[in-house]
Amino acid sequence: MLGIIAVSVSSCSDYIEEDSRSYVPADATYKTASGFQLLVNTNYAWLKSIYGGNPWLFEAGTDMYAEGRTPEPAGLSQYTLLIPSSDNVADLYTPCYQLIQSVNKTVYYSTVTEQTSNLNALVGEARFLRAQAYFLLVQTYGGVPVVNQHITTPVLSFTRNTAEEVYTQIIGDLDFALANVGTAAYSTAGKVNKRAVNDLLAKVYLTRGYETFGKADDFSKAAAYADAAIAGQALNVAWDQLFKPGNDLNAETIFSVQYDKASTSTDPTKLGNNQFYYFSSYLGGAETGAPLRSYNLCPTDYALALYEKGDKRWDATFMTEILEGPETTNGVTKTILYYPYYRSSNPASLKVRHFYEPKWFTAADKTAWMKANASRLASTFVYHPWGEYSAAHTLIKNLDCYTIPVKKFDDPDPTTPSSTGPVSTRDIIVSRLGETYLIAAEAYLKAGVPSTSLDRLNEVRRRAGVANATTAQLNINYILDERGRELLGEYKRWFDLKRTGTLVERASAYNYKIKAANFVGIDGKLKILRPIPQTVLDLNQNKDFPQNPGY
């Protein structure tokens, strides 16, 4: 034994030398083609942190959505109490920089990894995602630090770049992406392609065109990039199919945050997303078999009044009838809401529990509807007249199902039961062709080409089944109305109003919780940008880092 110990000690350096066959250090992994692909995939995954949580910074405090029976963050939804330490103010700041740092790592390793024929295409995809993050940041907070270095040791001091410098960074990333990414259809490849880059370039140039530092040709460039993204494709997917569960990757989806039910199994309450929870205000509670729902971000009277008779988007956007039907679980049969609409093998047998009367109904229309549907009405049927199911109506009647649900994001097969949380694995569609037509319409209008603007706008209305808009109607407010009809709930509205300079006017006119005075902050400055989060200011050792006006 002493001999064995002596030999062991004499050869100690060889004995403890690491030769792990199951663990490969990240640095070595990323220097291989397969490892670098994994790093690129990580960039896509960070989008879930940006879009998958609370959508307050995208939609709260606008003309389209208001507080229902459940309180929203008072700062972001009403502005009076909006300060740097308000709830959810950092919800975009932090995850966007997490994505940016992930891309910075990708760009760094692209110079030292195995050189392959598709390397620049992969870097282009990553730089598109970095541009997307910076675009969200600059619209929300104004100028922010441009950080493009791969940081491996703590950096404690950052300088705030101007908004103009951030736009220059965004466009540089997108120009590289456009020159290098592939052209494979998004519906099959599921990754950034030239169409997605053209679409984002159109939005970036359109938004910069409104800024004081915008360039003279920004609007015309936006129009050209939008047309390049459209590429002659008409809007031929039926509206009721655009958001049908299982059809998220349809021919008109340009870019999305993709989810897969199997990939959320390790932590389903966190790895899915909350989009359906915030917009679909169905009856909550396991006792009815309905999924857990919130009563936040409920449509305003203005939002509901945007639709006219014959607009296919009305029935495709809202669940105008809430149905009930029997379902059996573990041998117990109960009458439940919501799910039978999607699951029933005998739809004709389902009863109507709630009906929401559209704006255009006359007394005769109501009589005719009641007569035609008499045999379908549940014993507890409720008829909701026009004007009695918007967000503001909760002040009068604060009951389940007394605000109309948005059904376009419904997930009839969620990852968790209602008792554990509001989790969906449907994709969040960030860009789609219908919006690109409306971006083109706005860009052509601002570029002084109203005839082409009207053509792009009316393609959207054609698919919706409503009459063409006229030259006399065409202005920025009409385009904002059309965006409201087409894009309700799609994480666009606050950015639309901020971009067009109509946030104060429209939010105070149409949101029952907001008055124009709510926006007035310190020194009389308006709270248009969201504040730089207090945690960002506290952690930054560079105290020459100015806060936004009004805070």
Coordinates of N, CA and C in Angstrom, one line a residue, residues 31-174:
K31 N -16.5 27.9 -30.8 CA -15.6 28.0 -31.8 C -15.8 26.9 -32.9
T32 N -16.8 26.1 -32.7 CA -17.2 25.1 -33.7 C -18.4 25.5 -34.4
A33 N -18.7 25.0 -35.6 CA -19.8 25.5 -36.4 C -21.1 25.1 -35.7
S34 N -21.2 23.9 -35.1 CA -22.5 23.5 -34.4 C -22.7 24.3 -33.1
G35 N -21.6 24.6 -32.4 CA -21.7 25.4 -31.2 C -22.1 26.8 -31.5
F36 N -21.5 27.4 -32.6 CA -21.9 28.8 -33.0 C -23.3 28.9 -33.3
Q37 N -23.9 27.8 -34.0 CA -25.3 27.8 -34.3 C -26.1 27.9 -33.0
L38 N -25.7 27.1 -32.0 CA -26.4 27.2 -30.7 C -26.4 28.6 -30.1
L39 N -25.3 29.3 -30.3 CA -25.2 30.6 -29.8 C -26.1 31.6 -30.5
V40 N -26.2 31.4 -31.8 CA -27.2 32.2 -32.6 C -28.6 31.9 -32.1
N41 N -28.9 30.6 -31.9 CA -30.3 30.3 -31.4 C -30.6 30.9 -30.1
T42 N -29.6 31.1 -29.2 CA -29.8 31.8 -27.9 C -30.3 33.2 -28.1
N43 N -29.9 33.9 -29.2 CA -30.3 35.2 -29.4 C -31.8 35.2 -29.7
Y44 N -32.3 34.3 -30.4 CA -33.8 34.2 -30.7 C -34.5 34.0 -29.4
A45 N -33.9 33.1 -28.5 CA -34.6 32.8 -27.3 C -34.8 34.0 -26.4
W46 N -33.9 34.9 -26.4 CA -34.0 36.1 -25.6 C -35.3 36.9 -25.9
L47 N -35.8 36.8 -27.1 CA -37.1 37.5 -27.5 C -38.2 37.2 -26.6
K48 N -38.2 36.0 -26.0 CA -39.3 35.5 -25.1 C -39.3 36.4 -23.9
S49 N -38.1 36.8 -23.4 CA -38.1 37.7 -22.2 C -38.6 39.1 -22.5
I50 N -38.5 39.5 -23.8 CA -38.9 40.8 -24.2 C -40.4 40.9 -24.4
Y51 N -41.0 39.9 -25.1 CA -42.4 39.9 -25.5 C -43.3 39.0 -24.7
G52 N -42.7 38.0 -23.9 CA -43.5 37.0 -23.3 C -44.2 37.4 -22.0
G53 N -43.7 38.5 -21.4 CA -44.3 38.8 -20.1 C -45.4 39.8 -20.1
N54 N -45.4 40.7 -19.2 CA -46.5 41.8 -19.1 C -46.4 42.7 -20.3
P55 N -47.4 43.0 -21.0 CA -47.4 43.8 -22.2 C -47.6 45.3 -21.9
W56 N -47.4 45.7 -20.7 CA -47.8 47.1 -20.3 C -47.1 48.2 -21.2
L57 N -45.8 48.0 -21.4 CA -45.1 49.0 -22.2 C -45.5 49.1 -23.7
F58 N -46.1 48.0 -24.1 CA -46.6 48.0 -25.5 C -48.0 48.6 -25.7
E59 N -48.8 48.4 -24.7 CA -50.2 48.8 -24.9 C -50.9 49.6 -23.8
A60 N -50.4 49.7 -22.6 CA -51.1 50.4 -21.6 C -51.0 51.9 -21.8
G61 N -52.0 52.6 -21.3 CA -52.0 54.1 -21.4 C -52.3 54.6 -22.8
T62 N -53.1 53.9 -23.6 CA -53.3 54.3 -25.0 C -54.8 54.6 -25.2
D63 N -55.2 54.9 -26.4 CA -56.6 55.1 -26.7 C -57.4 53.8 -26.9
M64 N -56.7 52.7 -27.1 CA -57.4 51.4 -27.4 C -57.7 50.5 -26.2
Y65 N -56.9 50.7 -25.2 CA -57.1 49.8 -24.0 C -57.1 50.5 -22.7
A66 N -57.9 50.1 -21.8 CA -58.0 50.8 -20.5 C -58.2 49.8 -19.4
E67 N -58.1 50.3 -18.2 CA -58.3 49.4 -17.0 C -59.7 48.9 -16.9
G68 N -59.8 47.6 -16.7 CA -61.1 47.0 -16.4 C -61.3 46.8 -14.9
R69 N -61.7 45.6 -14.5 CA -62.0 45.4 -13.1 C -60.7 45.1 -12.3
T70 N -59.6 44.8 -13.0 CA -58.4 44.5 -12.3 C -57.4 45.7 -12.5
P71 N -56.8 46.3 -11.5 CA -56.0 47.5 -11.6 C -54.8 47.2 -12.5
E72 N -54.4 48.2 -13.3 CA -53.2 48.1 -14.0 C -52.1 48.9 -13.3
P73 N -50.8 48.8 -13.6 CA -49.8 49.6 -13.0 C -50.2 51.1 -13.2
A74 N -50.4 51.8 -12.2 CA -50.9 53.2 -12.3 C -50.0 54.1 -13.1
G75 N -48.7 54.0 -12.9 CA -47.8 54.8 -13.7 C -47.9 54.7 -15.2
L76 N -47.8 53.5 -15.7 CA -47.8 53.3 -17.1 C -49.1 53.4 -17.7
S77 N -50.2 53.2 -17.0 CA -51.5 53.3 -17.6 C -52.2 54.7 -17.5
Q78 N -51.7 55.5 -16.5 CA -52.3 56.8 -16.3 C -51.4 58.0 -16.3
Y79 N -50.1 57.8 -16.3 CA -49.0 58.8 -16.4 C -48.9 59.7 -15.2
T80 N -49.9 60.1 -14.5 CA -49.7 61.0 -13.4 C -48.7 60.5 -12.4
L81 N -48.8 59.2 -12.1 CA -47.9 58.6 -11.1 C -46.7 57.9 -11.7
L82 N -46.4 58.2 -13.0 CA -45.3 57.6 -13.7 C -44.0 58.3 -13.2
I83 N -43.1 57.5 -12.6 CA -41.8 57.9 -12.1 C -40.8 56.8 -12.4
P84 N -39.5 57.1 -12.3 CA -38.5 56.1 -12.7 C -38.6 54.8 -11.9
S85 N -39.1 54.9 -10.7 CA -39.2 53.6 -9.9 C -40.6 52.9 -10.0
S86 N -41.4 53.4 -11.0 CA -42.8 52.8 -11.1 C -42.7 51.3 -11.5
D87 N -43.7 50.6 -11.2 CA -43.7 49.2 -11.6 C -43.7 49.0 -13.1
N88 N -42.9 48.0 -13.5 CA -42.8 47.6 -14.9 C -42.1 48.5 -15.8
V89 N -41.6 49.7 -15.4 CA -40.9 50.6 -16.2 C -39.7 50.0 -16.9
A90 N -39.0 49.0 -16.2 CA -37.8 48.4 -16.7 C -38.1 47.2 -17.5
D91 N -39.3 46.9 -17.8 CA -39.7 45.6 -18.5 C -39.1 45.4 -19.9
L92 N -38.7 46.5 -20.5 CA -38.1 46.4 -21.8 C -36.6 46.7 -21.7
Y93 N -36.2 47.6 -20.8 CA -34.8 48.0 -20.7 C -33.9 46.8 -20.4
T94 N -34.3 46.0 -19.4 CA -33.4 44.9 -19.0 C -33.3 43.8 -20.0
P95 N -34.4 43.2 -20.5 CA -34.3 42.1 -21.4 C -33.8 42.5 -22.8
C96 N -34.0 43.8 -23.2 CA -33.4 44.2 -24.5 C -31.9 44.2 -24.4
Y97 N -31.3 44.7 -23.3 CA -29.9 44.7 -23.1 C -29.3 43.2 -22.9
Q98 N -30.1 42.4 -22.4 CA -29.7 41.0 -22.3 C -29.6 40.4 -23.7
L99 N -30.5 40.7 -24.6 CA -30.4 40.3 -26.0 C -29.2 40.9 -26.7
I100 N -29.0 42.2 -26.4 CA -27.9 42.9 -27.1 C -26.6 42.3 -26.7
Q101 N -26.4 42.0 -25.4 CA -25.2 41.3 -24.9 C -25.0 40.0 -25.6
S102 N -26.1 39.2 -25.7 CA -26.0 37.9 -26.4 C -25.6 38.1 -27.8
V103 N -26.1 39.1 -28.5 CA -25.6 39.3 -29.9 C -24.2 39.7 -29.9
N104 N -23.8 40.6 -29.0 CA -22.4 41.0 -28.9 C -21.5 39.8 -28.8
K105 N -21.8 38.9 -28.0 CA -21.0 37.6 -27.9 C -21.0 36.9 -29.2
T106 N -22.1 36.9 -29.9 CA -22.2 36.2 -31.2 C -21.3 36.8 -32.2
V107 N -21.3 38.2 -32.2 CA -20.5 38.9 -33.2 C -19.0 38.6 -32.9
Y108 N -18.7 38.6 -31.6 CA -17.3 38.4 -31.2 C -16.8 37.0 -31.6
Y109 N -17.6 36.0 -31.3 CA -17.2 34.6 -31.7 C -17.2 34.3 -33.2
S110 N -17.9 35.2 -33.9 CA -17.9 35.0 -35.4 C -16.6 35.2 -36.0
T111 N -15.7 35.9 -35.2 CA -14.4 36.2 -35.7 C -13.4 35.1 -35.4
V112 N -13.7 34.3 -34.4 CA -12.8 33.2 -34.0 C -13.3 31.8 -34.2
T113 N -14.6 31.7 -34.6 CA -15.2 30.4 -34.7 C -14.8 29.8 -36.1
E114 N -15.1 28.5 -36.3 CA -14.9 27.8 -37.5 C -15.6 28.6 -38.7
Q115 N -14.8 29.0 -39.7 CA -15.4 29.8 -40.8 C -16.1 28.9 -41.8
T116 N -17.4 29.2 -41.9 CA -18.3 28.4 -42.8 C -19.0 29.3 -43.8
S117 N -19.6 28.7 -44.8 CA -20.2 29.5 -45.9 C -21.4 30.3 -45.4
N118 N -22.0 29.9 -44.4 CA -23.2 30.6 -43.9 C -23.0 31.5 -42.7
L119 N -21.7 31.7 -42.4 CA -21.4 32.4 -41.1 C -21.9 33.9 -41.2
N120 N -21.8 34.5 -42.3 CA -22.3 35.9 -42.4 C -23.8 36.0 -42.3
A121 N -24.4 35.0 -42.8 CA -25.9 34.9 -42.7 C -26.3 34.8 -41.3
L122 N -25.6 34.0 -40.5 CA -26.0 33.8 -39.1 C -25.7 35.1 -38.3
V123 N -24.6 35.8 -38.6 CA -24.3 37.1 -38.0 C -25.4 38.1 -38.4
G124 N -25.8 38.0 -39.6 CA -26.9 38.9 -40.1 C -28.2 38.7 -39.3
E125 N -28.5 37.5 -39.0 CA -29.7 37.2 -38.2 C -29.5 37.8 -36.8
A126 N -28.4 37.6 -36.2 CA -28.1 38.1 -34.9 C -28.2 39.7 -34.9
R127 N -27.6 40.3 -35.9 CA -27.6 41.8 -35.9 C -29.0 42.3 -36.1
F128 N -29.8 41.6 -36.9 CA -31.2 42.0 -37.0 C -31.9 42.0 -35.6
L129 N -31.6 41.0 -34.8 CA -32.2 40.9 -33.5 C -31.7 42.0 -32.6
R130 N -30.4 42.4 -32.7 CA -29.9 43.5 -31.9 C -30.5 44.8 -32.4
A131 N -30.8 45.0 -33.6 CA -31.5 46.2 -34.1 C -32.9 46.2 -33.6
Q132 N -33.5 45.1 -33.5 CA -34.9 45.0 -33.0 C -34.9 45.5 -31.5
A133 N -33.9 45.1 -30.7 CA -33.8 45.4 -29.3 C -33.5 46.9 -29.2
Y134 N -32.6 47.5 -30.0 CA -32.3 48.9 -29.9 C -33.5 49.7 -30.3
F135 N -34.2 49.2 -31.3 CA -35.4 50.0 -31.8 C -36.5 50.1 -30.7
L136 N -36.7 49.0 -30.0 CA -37.6 49.1 -28.9 C -37.2 50.0 -27.8
L137 N -35.9 50.0 -27.5 CA -35.3 50.9 -26.5 C -35.4 52.4 -26.9
V138 N -35.0 52.7 -28.1 CA -35.0 54.1 -28.5 C -36.4 54.7 -28.6
Q139 N -37.4 53.9 -29.0 CA -38.7 54.4 -29.0 C -39.3 54.6 -27.6
T140 N -38.9 53.7 -26.7 CA -39.5 53.7 -25.4 C -38.8 54.8 -24.5
Y141 N -37.5 54.8 -24.5 CA -36.7 55.6 -23.5 C -35.9 56.7 -24.2
G142 N -35.9 56.8 -25.5 CA -35.1 57.8 -26.2 C -33.6 57.3 -26.3
G143 N -32.7 58.2 -26.2 CA -31.3 57.8 -26.3 C -30.9 56.9 -25.2
V144 N -30.1 55.8 -25.5 CA -29.7 54.9 -24.5 C -28.2 54.5 -24.9
P145 N -27.5 53.9 -23.9 CA -26.1 53.5 -24.3 C -26.0 52.5 -25.4
V146 N -25.2 52.8 -26.4 CA -24.9 51.9 -27.5 C -23.7 51.0 -27.0
V147 N -24.0 49.8 -26.7 CA -23.0 48.9 -26.2 C -22.8 47.7 -27.1
N148 N -21.7 47.7 -27.9 CA -21.6 46.6 -28.9 C -20.3 45.7 -28.6
Q149 N -19.7 45.9 -27.4 CA -18.6 45.1 -27.1 C -19.1 43.8 -26.3
H150 N -18.3 42.7 -26.5 CA -18.6 41.5 -25.8 C -18.0 41.7 -24.4
I151 N -18.9 41.9 -23.4 CA -18.4 42.2 -22.1 C -18.2 40.9 -21.3
T152 N -17.0 40.7 -20.7 CA -16.7 39.5 -19.9 C -16.4 39.8 -18.5
T153 N -16.1 41.1 -18.2 CA -15.9 41.5 -16.8 C -16.9 42.7 -16.5
P154 N -17.2 42.9 -15.3 CA -18.2 43.9 -15.0 C -17.8 45.3 -15.4
V155 N -18.8 46.0 -16.1 CA -18.6 47.4 -16.5 C -19.6 48.2 -15.6
L156 N -19.1 49.2 -14.9 CA -19.9 49.9 -13.9 C -20.3 51.3 -14.3
S157 N -19.8 51.7 -15.5 CA -20.1 53.1 -15.9 C -20.5 53.1 -17.4
F158 N -21.6 53.7 -17.7 CA -22.1 53.8 -19.1 C -22.5 55.2 -19.4
T159 N -22.3 55.6 -20.7 CA -22.6 56.9 -21.1 C -23.9 56.8 -22.0
R160 N -24.8 57.8 -21.9 CA -26.0 57.8 -22.7 C -25.8 58.4 -24.1
N161 N -26.0 57.6 -25.1 CA -25.9 58.1 -26.5 C -27.2 58.8 -26.8
T162 N -27.1 59.6 -27.9 CA -28.3 60.3 -28.3 C -29.2 59.4 -29.1
A163 N -30.5 59.7 -29.2 CA -31.4 58.9 -30.0 C -30.9 58.8 -31.4
E164 N -30.4 59.9 -32.0 CA -29.9 59.9 -33.3 C -28.8 58.9 -33.5
E165 N -27.9 58.8 -32.5 CA -26.8 57.8 -32.6 C -27.3 56.4 -32.5
V166 N -28.4 56.2 -31.7 CA -29.0 54.8 -31.6 C -29.6 54.4 -33.0
Y167 N -30.3 55.4 -33.7 CA -30.8 55.1 -35.0 C -29.7 54.7 -36.0
T168 N -28.6 55.4 -35.9 CA -27.5 55.1 -36.8 C -27.0 53.7 -36.6
Q169 N -26.9 53.3 -35.3 CA -26.5 51.9 -34.9 C -27.5 50.9 -35.5
I170 N -28.8 51.2 -35.3 CA -29.9 50.3 -35.8 C -29.8 50.1 -37.3
I171 N -29.7 51.2 -38.0 CA -29.6 51.1 -39.5 C -28.4 50.4 -40.0
G172 N -27.2 50.6 -39.3 CA -26.0 49.8 -39.6 C -26.2 48.3 -39.5
D173 N -26.8 47.9 -38.4 CA -27.0 46.5 -38.2 C -28.0 45.9 -39.3
L174 N -29.0 46.7 -39.6 CA -30.0 46.2 -40.6 C -29.4 46.2 -42.0

